[in-house]
XYZ file of C-alpha atoms in Angstrom:
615
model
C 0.000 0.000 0.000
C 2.799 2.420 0.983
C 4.448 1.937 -2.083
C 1.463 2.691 -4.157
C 0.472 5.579 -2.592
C 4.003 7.271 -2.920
C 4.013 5.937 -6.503
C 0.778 8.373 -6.655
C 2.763 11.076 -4.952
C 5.705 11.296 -6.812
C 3.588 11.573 -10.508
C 1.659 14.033 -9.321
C 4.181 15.957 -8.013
C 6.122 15.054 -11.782
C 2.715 16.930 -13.041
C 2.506 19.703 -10.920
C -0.209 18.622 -9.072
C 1.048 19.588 -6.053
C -2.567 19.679 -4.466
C -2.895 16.215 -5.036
C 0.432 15.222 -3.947
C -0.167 17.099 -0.687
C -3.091 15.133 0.016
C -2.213 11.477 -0.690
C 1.099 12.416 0.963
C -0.303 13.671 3.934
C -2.251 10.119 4.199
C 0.694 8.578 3.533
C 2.422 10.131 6.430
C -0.293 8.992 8.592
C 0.153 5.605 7.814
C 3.936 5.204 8.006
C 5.397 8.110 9.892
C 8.533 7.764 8.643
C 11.210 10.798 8.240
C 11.434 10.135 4.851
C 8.065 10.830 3.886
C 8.043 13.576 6.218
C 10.897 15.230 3.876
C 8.790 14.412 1.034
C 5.997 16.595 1.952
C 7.885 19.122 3.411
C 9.938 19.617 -0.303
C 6.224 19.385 -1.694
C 4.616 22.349 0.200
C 8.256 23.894 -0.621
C 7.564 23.737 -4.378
C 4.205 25.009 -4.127
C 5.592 27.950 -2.280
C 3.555 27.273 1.170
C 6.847 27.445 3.147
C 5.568 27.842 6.320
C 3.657 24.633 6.126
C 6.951 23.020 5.064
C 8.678 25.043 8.344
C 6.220 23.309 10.394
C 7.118 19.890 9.205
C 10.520 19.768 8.790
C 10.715 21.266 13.010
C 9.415 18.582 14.327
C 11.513 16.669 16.696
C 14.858 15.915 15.976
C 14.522 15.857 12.276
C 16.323 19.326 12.013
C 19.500 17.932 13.051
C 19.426 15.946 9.666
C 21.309 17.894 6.992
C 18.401 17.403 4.374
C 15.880 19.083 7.029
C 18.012 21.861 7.783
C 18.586 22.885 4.728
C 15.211 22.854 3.752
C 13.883 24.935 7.088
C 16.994 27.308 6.086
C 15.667 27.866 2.673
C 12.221 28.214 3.842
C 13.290 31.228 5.758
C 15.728 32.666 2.863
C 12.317 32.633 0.584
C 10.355 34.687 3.187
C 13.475 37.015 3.536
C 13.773 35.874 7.301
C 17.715 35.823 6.530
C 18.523 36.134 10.450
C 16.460 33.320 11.255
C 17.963 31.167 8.307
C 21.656 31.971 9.447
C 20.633 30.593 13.023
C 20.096 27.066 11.473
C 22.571 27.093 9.437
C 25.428 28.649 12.261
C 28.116 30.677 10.688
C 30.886 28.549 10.339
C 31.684 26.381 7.419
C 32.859 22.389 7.946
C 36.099 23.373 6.596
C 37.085 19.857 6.876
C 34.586 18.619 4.442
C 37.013 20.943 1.508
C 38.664 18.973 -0.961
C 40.782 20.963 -3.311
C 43.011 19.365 -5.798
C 45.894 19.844 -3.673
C 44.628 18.141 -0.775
C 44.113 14.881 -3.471
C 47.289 15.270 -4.703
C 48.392 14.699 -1.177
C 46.010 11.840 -0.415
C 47.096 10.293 -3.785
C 50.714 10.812 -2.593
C 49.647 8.986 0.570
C 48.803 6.262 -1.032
C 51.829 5.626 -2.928
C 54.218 6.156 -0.112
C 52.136 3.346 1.531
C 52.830 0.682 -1.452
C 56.598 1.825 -1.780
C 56.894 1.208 1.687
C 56.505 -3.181 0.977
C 59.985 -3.107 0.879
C 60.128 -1.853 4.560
C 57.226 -3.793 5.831
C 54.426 -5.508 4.759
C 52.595 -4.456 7.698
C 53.120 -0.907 7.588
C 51.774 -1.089 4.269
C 48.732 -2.984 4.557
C 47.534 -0.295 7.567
C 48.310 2.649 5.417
C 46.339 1.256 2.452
C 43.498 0.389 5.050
C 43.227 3.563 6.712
C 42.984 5.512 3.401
C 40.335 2.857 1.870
C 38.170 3.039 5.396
C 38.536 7.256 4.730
C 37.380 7.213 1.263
C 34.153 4.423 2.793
C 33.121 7.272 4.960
C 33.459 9.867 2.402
C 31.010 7.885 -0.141
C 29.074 6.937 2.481
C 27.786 10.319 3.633
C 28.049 11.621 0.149
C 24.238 12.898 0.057
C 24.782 14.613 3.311
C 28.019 16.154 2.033
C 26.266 17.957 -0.677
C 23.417 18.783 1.427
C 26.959 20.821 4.003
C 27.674 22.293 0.824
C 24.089 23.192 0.062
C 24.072 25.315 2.884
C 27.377 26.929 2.890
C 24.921 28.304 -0.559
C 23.047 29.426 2.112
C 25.001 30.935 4.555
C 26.416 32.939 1.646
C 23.260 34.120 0.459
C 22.303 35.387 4.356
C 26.027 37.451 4.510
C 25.195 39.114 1.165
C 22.086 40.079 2.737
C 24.332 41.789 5.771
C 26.290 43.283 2.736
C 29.284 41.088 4.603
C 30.648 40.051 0.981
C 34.147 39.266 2.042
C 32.086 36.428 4.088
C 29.538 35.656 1.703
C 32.594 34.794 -0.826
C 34.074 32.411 1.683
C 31.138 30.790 1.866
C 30.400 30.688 -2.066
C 34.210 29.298 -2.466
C 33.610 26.650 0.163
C 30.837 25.471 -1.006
C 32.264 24.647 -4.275
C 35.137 22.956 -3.178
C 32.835 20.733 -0.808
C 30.810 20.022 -3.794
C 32.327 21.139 -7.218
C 28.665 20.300 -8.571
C 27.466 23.293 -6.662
C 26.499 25.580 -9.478
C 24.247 27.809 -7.715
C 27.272 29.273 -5.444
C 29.981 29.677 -8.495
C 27.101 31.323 -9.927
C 26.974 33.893 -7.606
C 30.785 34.568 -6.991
C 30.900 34.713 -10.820
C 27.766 37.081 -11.526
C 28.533 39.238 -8.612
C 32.089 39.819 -9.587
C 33.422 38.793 -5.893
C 36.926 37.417 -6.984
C 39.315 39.406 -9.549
C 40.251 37.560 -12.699
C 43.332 36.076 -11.311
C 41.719 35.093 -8.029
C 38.879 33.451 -10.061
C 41.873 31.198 -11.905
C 43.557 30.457 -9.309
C 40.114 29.308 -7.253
C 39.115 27.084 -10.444
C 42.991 25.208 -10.448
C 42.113 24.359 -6.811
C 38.903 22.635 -7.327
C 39.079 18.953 -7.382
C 36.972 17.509 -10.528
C 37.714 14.528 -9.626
C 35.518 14.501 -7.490
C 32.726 14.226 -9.816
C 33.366 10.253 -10.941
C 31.533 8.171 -8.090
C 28.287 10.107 -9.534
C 29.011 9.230 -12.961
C 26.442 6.217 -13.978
C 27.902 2.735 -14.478
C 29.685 2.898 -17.756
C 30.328 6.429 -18.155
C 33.758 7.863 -17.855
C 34.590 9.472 -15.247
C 37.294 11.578 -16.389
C 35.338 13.097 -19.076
C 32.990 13.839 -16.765
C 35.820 15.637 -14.783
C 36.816 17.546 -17.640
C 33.257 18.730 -19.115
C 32.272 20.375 -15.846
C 36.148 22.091 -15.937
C 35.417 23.139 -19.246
C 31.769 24.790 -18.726
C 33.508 25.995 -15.229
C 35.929 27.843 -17.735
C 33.779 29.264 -19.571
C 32.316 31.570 -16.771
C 35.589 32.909 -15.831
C 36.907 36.356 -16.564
C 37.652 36.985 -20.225
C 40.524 39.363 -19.572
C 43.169 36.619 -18.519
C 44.325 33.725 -20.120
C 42.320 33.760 -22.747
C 43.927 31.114 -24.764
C 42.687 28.318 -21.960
C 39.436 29.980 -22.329
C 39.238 29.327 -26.570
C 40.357 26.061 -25.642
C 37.490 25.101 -23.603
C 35.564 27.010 -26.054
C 36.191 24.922 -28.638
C 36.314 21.669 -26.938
C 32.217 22.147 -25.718
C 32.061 22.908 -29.529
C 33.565 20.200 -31.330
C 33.878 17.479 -29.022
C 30.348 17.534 -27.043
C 28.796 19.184 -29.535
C 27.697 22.359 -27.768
C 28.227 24.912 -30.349
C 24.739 26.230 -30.442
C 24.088 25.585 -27.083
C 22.696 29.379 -25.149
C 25.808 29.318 -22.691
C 28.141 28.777 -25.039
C 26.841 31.106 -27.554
C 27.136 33.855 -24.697
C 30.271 32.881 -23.336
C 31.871 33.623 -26.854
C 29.627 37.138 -27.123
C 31.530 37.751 -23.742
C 34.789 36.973 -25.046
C 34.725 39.178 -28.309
C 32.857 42.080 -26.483
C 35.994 42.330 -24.195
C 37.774 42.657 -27.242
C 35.854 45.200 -28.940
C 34.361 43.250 -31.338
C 30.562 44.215 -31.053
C 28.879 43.671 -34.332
C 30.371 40.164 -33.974
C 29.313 39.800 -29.892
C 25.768 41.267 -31.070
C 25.174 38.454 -33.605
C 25.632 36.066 -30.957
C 23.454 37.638 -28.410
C 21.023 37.947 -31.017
C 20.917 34.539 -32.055
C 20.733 33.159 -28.143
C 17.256 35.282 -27.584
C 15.959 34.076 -30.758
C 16.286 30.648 -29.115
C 14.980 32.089 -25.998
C 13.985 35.516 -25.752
C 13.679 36.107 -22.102
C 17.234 35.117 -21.763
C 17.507 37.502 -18.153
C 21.985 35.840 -17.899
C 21.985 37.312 -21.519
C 19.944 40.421 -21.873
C 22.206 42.721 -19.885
C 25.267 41.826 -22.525
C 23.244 42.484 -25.051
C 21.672 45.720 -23.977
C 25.157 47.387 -23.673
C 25.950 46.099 -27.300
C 22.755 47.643 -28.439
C 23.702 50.653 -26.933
C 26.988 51.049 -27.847
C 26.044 50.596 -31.865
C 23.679 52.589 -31.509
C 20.565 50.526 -32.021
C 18.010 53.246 -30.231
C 15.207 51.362 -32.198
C 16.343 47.864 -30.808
C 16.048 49.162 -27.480
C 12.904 50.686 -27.582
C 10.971 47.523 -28.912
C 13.177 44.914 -26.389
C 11.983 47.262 -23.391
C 8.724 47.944 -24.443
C 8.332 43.708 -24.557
C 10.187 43.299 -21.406
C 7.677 45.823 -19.609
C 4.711 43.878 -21.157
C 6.197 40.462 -20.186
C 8.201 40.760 -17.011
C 7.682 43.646 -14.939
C 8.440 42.187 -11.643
C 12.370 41.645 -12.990
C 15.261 44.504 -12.637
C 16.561 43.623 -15.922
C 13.374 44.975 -17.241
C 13.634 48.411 -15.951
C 17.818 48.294 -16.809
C 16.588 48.127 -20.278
C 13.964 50.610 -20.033
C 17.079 52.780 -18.447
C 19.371 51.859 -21.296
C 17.118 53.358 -24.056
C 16.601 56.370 -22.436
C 20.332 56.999 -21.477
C 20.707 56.513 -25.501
C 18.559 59.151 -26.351
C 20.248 61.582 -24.023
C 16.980 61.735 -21.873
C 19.136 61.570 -18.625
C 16.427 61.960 -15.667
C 14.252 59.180 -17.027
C 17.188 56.821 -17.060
C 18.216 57.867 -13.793
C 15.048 56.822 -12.589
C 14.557 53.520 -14.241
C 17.842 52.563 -13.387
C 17.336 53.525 -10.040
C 14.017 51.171 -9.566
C 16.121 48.416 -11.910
C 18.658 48.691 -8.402
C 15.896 48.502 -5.685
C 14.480 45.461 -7.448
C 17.791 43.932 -6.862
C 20.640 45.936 -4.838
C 23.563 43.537 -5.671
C 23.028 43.958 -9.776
C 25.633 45.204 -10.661
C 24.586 46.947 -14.607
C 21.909 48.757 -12.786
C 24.225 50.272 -10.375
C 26.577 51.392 -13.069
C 24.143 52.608 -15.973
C 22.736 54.803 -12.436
C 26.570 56.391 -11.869
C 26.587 56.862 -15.729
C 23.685 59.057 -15.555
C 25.480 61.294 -13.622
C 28.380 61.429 -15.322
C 26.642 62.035 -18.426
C 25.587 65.294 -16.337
C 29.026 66.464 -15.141
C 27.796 65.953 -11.357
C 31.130 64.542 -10.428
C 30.262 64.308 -7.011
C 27.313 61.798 -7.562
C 28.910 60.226 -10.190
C 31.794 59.262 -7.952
C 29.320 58.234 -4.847
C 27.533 56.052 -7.086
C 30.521 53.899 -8.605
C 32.209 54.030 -5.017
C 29.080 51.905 -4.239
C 29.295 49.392 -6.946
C 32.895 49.058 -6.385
C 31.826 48.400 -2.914
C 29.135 45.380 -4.031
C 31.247 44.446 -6.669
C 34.897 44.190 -5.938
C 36.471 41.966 -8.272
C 35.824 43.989 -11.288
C 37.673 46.539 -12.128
C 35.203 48.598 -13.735
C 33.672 50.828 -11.104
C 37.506 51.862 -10.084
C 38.389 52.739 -13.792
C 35.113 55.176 -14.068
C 36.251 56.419 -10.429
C 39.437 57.174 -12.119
C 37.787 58.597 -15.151
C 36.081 60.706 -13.166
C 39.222 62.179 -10.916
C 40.923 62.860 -14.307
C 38.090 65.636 -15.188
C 38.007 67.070 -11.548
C 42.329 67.421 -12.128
C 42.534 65.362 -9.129
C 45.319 63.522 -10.298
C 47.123 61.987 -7.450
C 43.961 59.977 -6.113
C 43.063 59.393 -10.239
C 46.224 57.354 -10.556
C 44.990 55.481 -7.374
C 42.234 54.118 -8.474
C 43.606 53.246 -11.643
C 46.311 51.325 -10.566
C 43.878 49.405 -8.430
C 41.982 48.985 -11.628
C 44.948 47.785 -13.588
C 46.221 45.226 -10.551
C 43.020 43.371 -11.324
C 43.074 43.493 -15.102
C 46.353 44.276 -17.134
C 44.689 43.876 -20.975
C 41.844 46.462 -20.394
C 42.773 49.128 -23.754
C 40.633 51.633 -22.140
C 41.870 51.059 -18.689
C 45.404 51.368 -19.879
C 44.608 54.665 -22.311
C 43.366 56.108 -19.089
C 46.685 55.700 -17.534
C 48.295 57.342 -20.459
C 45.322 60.613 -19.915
C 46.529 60.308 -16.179
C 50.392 60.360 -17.093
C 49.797 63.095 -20.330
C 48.111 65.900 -17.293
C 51.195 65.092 -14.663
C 53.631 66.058 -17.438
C 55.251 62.214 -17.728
C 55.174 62.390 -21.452
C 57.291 59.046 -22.105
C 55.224 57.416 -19.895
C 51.904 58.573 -21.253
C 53.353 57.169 -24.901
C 54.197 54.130 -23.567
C 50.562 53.562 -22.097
C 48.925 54.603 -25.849
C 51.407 52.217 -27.646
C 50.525 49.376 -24.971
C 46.491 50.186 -25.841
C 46.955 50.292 -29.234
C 49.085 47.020 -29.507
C 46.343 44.875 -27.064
C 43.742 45.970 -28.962
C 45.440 45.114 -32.396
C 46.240 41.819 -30.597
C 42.776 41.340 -29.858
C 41.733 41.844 -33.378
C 39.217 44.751 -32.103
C 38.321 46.857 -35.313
C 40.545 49.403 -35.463
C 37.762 52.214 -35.188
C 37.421 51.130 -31.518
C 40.874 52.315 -31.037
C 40.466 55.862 -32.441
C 40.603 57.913 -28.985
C 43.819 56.046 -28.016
C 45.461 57.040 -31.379
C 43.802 60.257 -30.967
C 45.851 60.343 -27.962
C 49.217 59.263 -28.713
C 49.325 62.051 -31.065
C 48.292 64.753 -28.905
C 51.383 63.073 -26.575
C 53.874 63.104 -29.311
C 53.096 66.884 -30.579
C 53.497 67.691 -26.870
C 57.313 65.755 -26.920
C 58.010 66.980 -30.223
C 57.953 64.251 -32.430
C 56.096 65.672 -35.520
C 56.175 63.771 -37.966
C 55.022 60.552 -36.258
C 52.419 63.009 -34.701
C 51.118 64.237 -38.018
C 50.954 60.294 -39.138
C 49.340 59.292 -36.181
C 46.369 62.495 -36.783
C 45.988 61.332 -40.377
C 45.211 57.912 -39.546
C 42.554 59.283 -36.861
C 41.428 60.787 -39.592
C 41.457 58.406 -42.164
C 39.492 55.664 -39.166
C 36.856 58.800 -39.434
C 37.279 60.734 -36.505
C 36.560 63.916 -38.462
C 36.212 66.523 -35.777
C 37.282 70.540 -35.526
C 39.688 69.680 -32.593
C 41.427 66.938 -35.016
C 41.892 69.131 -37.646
C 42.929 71.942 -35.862
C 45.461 70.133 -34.152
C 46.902 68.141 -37.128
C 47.446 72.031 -38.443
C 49.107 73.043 -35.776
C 51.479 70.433 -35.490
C 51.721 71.400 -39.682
C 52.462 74.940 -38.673
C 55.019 73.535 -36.629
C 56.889 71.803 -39.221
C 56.620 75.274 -41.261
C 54.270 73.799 -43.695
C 51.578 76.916 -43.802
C 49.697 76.100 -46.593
C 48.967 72.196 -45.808
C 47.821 73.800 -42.386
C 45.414 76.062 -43.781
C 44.119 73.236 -46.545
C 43.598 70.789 -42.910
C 41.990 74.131 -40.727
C 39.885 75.417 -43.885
C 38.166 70.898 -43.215
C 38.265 71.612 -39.768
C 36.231 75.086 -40.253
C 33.829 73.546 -42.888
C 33.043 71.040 -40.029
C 32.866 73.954 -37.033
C 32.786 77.377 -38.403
C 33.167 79.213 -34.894
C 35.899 76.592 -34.225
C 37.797 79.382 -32.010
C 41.459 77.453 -32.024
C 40.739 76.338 -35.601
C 40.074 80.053 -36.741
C 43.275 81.333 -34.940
C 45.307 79.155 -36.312
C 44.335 79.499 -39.588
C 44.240 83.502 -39.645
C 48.141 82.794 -38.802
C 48.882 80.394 -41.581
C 47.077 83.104 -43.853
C 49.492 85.586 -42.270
C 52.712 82.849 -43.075
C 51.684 83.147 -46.522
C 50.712 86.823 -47.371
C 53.491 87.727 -50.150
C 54.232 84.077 -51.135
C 52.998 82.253 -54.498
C 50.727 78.864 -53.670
C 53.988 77.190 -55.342
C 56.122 79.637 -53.464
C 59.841 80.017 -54.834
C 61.554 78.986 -58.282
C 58.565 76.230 -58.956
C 56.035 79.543 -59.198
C 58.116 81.955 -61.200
C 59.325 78.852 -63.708
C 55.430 78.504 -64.597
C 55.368 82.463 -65.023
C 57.662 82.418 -67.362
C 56.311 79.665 -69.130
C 53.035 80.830 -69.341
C 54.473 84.326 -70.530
C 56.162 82.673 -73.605
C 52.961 80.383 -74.337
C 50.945 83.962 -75.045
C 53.395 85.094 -76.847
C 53.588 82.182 -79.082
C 49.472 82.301 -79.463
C 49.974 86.032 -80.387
C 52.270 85.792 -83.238
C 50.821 82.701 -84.625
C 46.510 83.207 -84.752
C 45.722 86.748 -84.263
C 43.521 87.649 -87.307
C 41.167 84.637 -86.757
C 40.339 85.243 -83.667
C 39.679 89.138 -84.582
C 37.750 88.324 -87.279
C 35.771 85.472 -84.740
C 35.326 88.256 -82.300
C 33.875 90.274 -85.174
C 31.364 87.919 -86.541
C 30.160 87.761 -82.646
C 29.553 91.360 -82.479
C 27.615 92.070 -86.081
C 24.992 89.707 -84.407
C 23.960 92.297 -82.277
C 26.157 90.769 -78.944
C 26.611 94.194 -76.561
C 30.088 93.134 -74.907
C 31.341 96.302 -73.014
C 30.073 98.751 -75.786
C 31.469 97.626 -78.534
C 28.610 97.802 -80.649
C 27.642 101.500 -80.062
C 31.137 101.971 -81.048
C 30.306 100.807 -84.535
C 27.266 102.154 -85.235
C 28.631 105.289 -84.109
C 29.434 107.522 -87.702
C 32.613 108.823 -88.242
């Protein structure tokens, strides 16, 4: 009977029935009164989102001392926001010894060996080693379900410290929970979404974890190795994008080719990731676009793909993706980020302020809202905001090094040098193959007067992002810049070919122009300067530097030919002896031409009065 009825349980839970399931597992429970089917029901009234029901189950007796029950009661509480409450069930102290990292197997595994090498020694201290590590690994299989279940809730305890804002804790705990269970998705998740680690702290995390790990779960027949390495490989594939990215195409390619994952959503964003770090965002957009055509409520891809929209341009993209998202999802912060996004690309700067300011109540640890809010005020010139804003996402997000580059950013256009080159450095100790981050060390370097080093810093952004393959227009402001530094030093001529290819990558502003003729005035070429002014004017006409200059080129050339020197008069005198030539050799035709002209009655300066007039 008992297994019939939880037969009936169990399919209508697989339907969704959870009504029904409630009620023949409620009878059930009165017949057998068993823990187990207590833990059922309790996960039942969990799904169907009566979780005080499932408190009131799960706290009876001395079933909370079980690791399943706990972390069910915990969760119940997490879902009603009761984070306090959660935290006291779960304590705050990980079981550090349940960690396994892959150093701590390399150990065991050295263990081992040492144990058979030692035959030669004794066959008796042998045999005890090689029992004591085969009675260790016994216990560790057998309390395998309750292992995950320790890990489960180390998930748990991390979600309660973000709620305290405590994220140096709530890391720990995401980090241990991983290396207790390396299956734990939900907690890399979080340290990877909420940018806790930097980019080498995430690599250096992911070569501790122990995949091995994974085999005793592998079904009999499977491979446990390849296991191992397919949950590395999608592992890699969340990590930053601005280190080691040649292990990072490798796993790429291996989900691609050898599992066949190419088209898979994850995959396809993990490569828009990759090429949008490298400027390459007609290419990332293509692949964002083809994940929400799969699935178009995407909410891991949308925020990617909103910034690409917005930084082509695509204003009409926007509008219709957050006029859908409104529609469909109202209740989600990504919603109102997008709503924020169009407006910030339409310059409408108070109604992005405020959608991106709801998008961040919604959710105060994500992280796009929090920056597309600083941006507003940046767009704005309120410094002071600006810089209280990003000081709080680099606060809630402190292993990227974004919020401390526009902190920097910032600094540079208050002149406040000294604490600019702060935060950039602390930017560039995280990530070393940002372009922008390192052309804003070159700004930083160009206003304290360290012109070398300022060159250096524009080469060094200009050579990552050639190594990258970005499109070279991306790289326009850094070129931009290297020329401004080399005019300054006095190198001219690479100056001048450094402002001609801004120009030539279409950067056709007044300022460009002007300056290119400066630095031409410079190298005492006055009339090139005035040909590259007159394009800057045509562009700006109250250009005031542009004008200046140019009224001193004009001044440089008053009393010399266009040709200027020998090249001029040589033409003079060759056009003198050409009219000479014309003169002695067609005269009478062309007076007789001229005359035939005038008897028709043509009135060219008189000349007809003239002959009507008697003598």
């Amino acid at each position: 009977m008992e297994t019939w009825m939880r037969a009936w349980r169990d399919e209508a839970v697989q339907k969704h029935q959870y009504q029904s399931a409630i009620y023949v597992g409620d009878k059930l429970l009165a017949l057998t009164n068993s823990n187990e089917d207590v833990l059922a029901l309790a996960r039942i009234h969990f799904e169907n989102c009566t979780y005080t029901r499932a408190l009131s189950l799960v706290t009876r007796a001395d079933l909370v001392q079980r690791a399943p029950a706990r972390y069910l009661a915990a969760h119940c509480h997490i879902k009603q926001n009761r984070h306090e409450d959660a935290l006291g069930i779960l304590g705050e102290k990980n079981p550090a010894h349940l960690i396994t990292t892959n150093d701590s197997a390399r150990r065991k595994l050295q263990a081992v060996t040492n144990g058979l090498t030692s035959k030669q020694h004794g066959k008796g201290n042998a045999s005890s080693r090689l029992e004591r590590v085969d009675r260790s690994e016994e216990r560790e299989y057998a309390d395998r379900s309750d292992v995950k279940y320790e890990a489960a809730m180390c998930y748990l305890r991390g979600l309660c410290f973000a709620k305290r804002n405590a994220f140096d804790r709530a890391k720990e705990c995401y980090k241990d929970a991983v290396r207790i269970d390396v299956q734990c998705f939900e907690a890399l998740d979080q340290l990877m979404k909420n940018a806790l680690m930097s980019p080498g702290e995430e690599w250096d995390f992911l070569d501790s974890l122990n995949f091995d790990t994974i085999g005793p779960d592998v079904s009999e027949g499977g491979d446990a190795q390849e296991a191992a390495d397919l949950v590395r490989n999608l592992y890699i594939t969340r990590m930053s994008k601005y280190s080691r990215t040649e292990d990072f195409t490798n796993a790429l390619d291996t989900l691609s080719t050898h599992y066949r994952l190419s088209q898979n959503p994850d995959i396809l964003l993990a490569k828009a990731d990759l090429l949008s770090s490298t400027s390459q965002f007609e290419a990332a957009l293509v692949l964002t676009s083809s994940v929400l055509d799969q699935d178009p409520y995407n909410f891991a891809c949308l925020p990617l793909h909103l910034a690409l929209l917005y930084q082509l341009h695509h204003t009409t993209a926007l509008f219709a993706l957050s006029h859908d998202l409104a529609d469909t999802h109202p209740l989600e912060a990504c919603t109102w980020l997008a709503v924020g996004t169009y407006y910030l690309s339409t310059s409408r700067i108070p109604e992005a302020r405020s959608y991106f300011s709801k998008a961040s109540l919604m959710d105060p640890h994500f992280g796009p809202a929090w920056i597309g809010f600083a941006h507003t005020f940046a767009a704005e010139g309120e410094s002071d905001q600006a810089i209280a804003a990003y000081s709080t996402a680099a606060r809630l997000f402190q292993g990227t090094h974004l919020p401390r580059l526009f902190l920097g950013m910032q600094q540079i256009q208050l002149d406040n040098l000294a604490i600019a080159r702060e935060y950039l450095t602390s930017a560039y100790e995280m990530c070393k193959t940002d372009p922008l981050l390192i052309n804003e060390l070159g700004v930083c370097a160009y206003k304290e007067g360290d012109l070398e080093s300022a060159i250096r810093s524009f080469d060094l952004a200009l050579k990552i992002a050639d190594d990258n393959e970005a499109p070279p227009q991306q790289s326009r402001e850094a070129r931009l810049n290297l020329a401004h530094a080399l005019r300054k030093s006095g190198r001219l001529a690479e100056a001048l070919e450094q402002f001609d290819e801004v120009i030539r990558l279409g950067l056709r502003d007044a300022s460009v122009f002007a300056a290119k003729g400066l630095v031409l005035l410079e190298l005492e070429q006055a009339f090139e300067a005035t040909v590259a002014l007159h394009e800057g004017l045509a562009i700006s006409p109250q250009d005031p530097l542009a004008s200046e200059l140019l009224a001193k080129a004009l001044g440089l050339l008053e009393g010399e030919g266009v040709l200027g020197g020998a090249d001029e008069e040589a033409i003079d005198v060759g056009v003198r002896n050409r009219v000479q030539e014309l003169r002695k050799g067609g005269g009478g035709g062309r007076a007789r031409s001229r005359g035939v002209r005038h008897s028709d009655g043509m009135d060219v300066d008189g000349a007809a009065d003239r002959l009507r007039r008697p003598p």
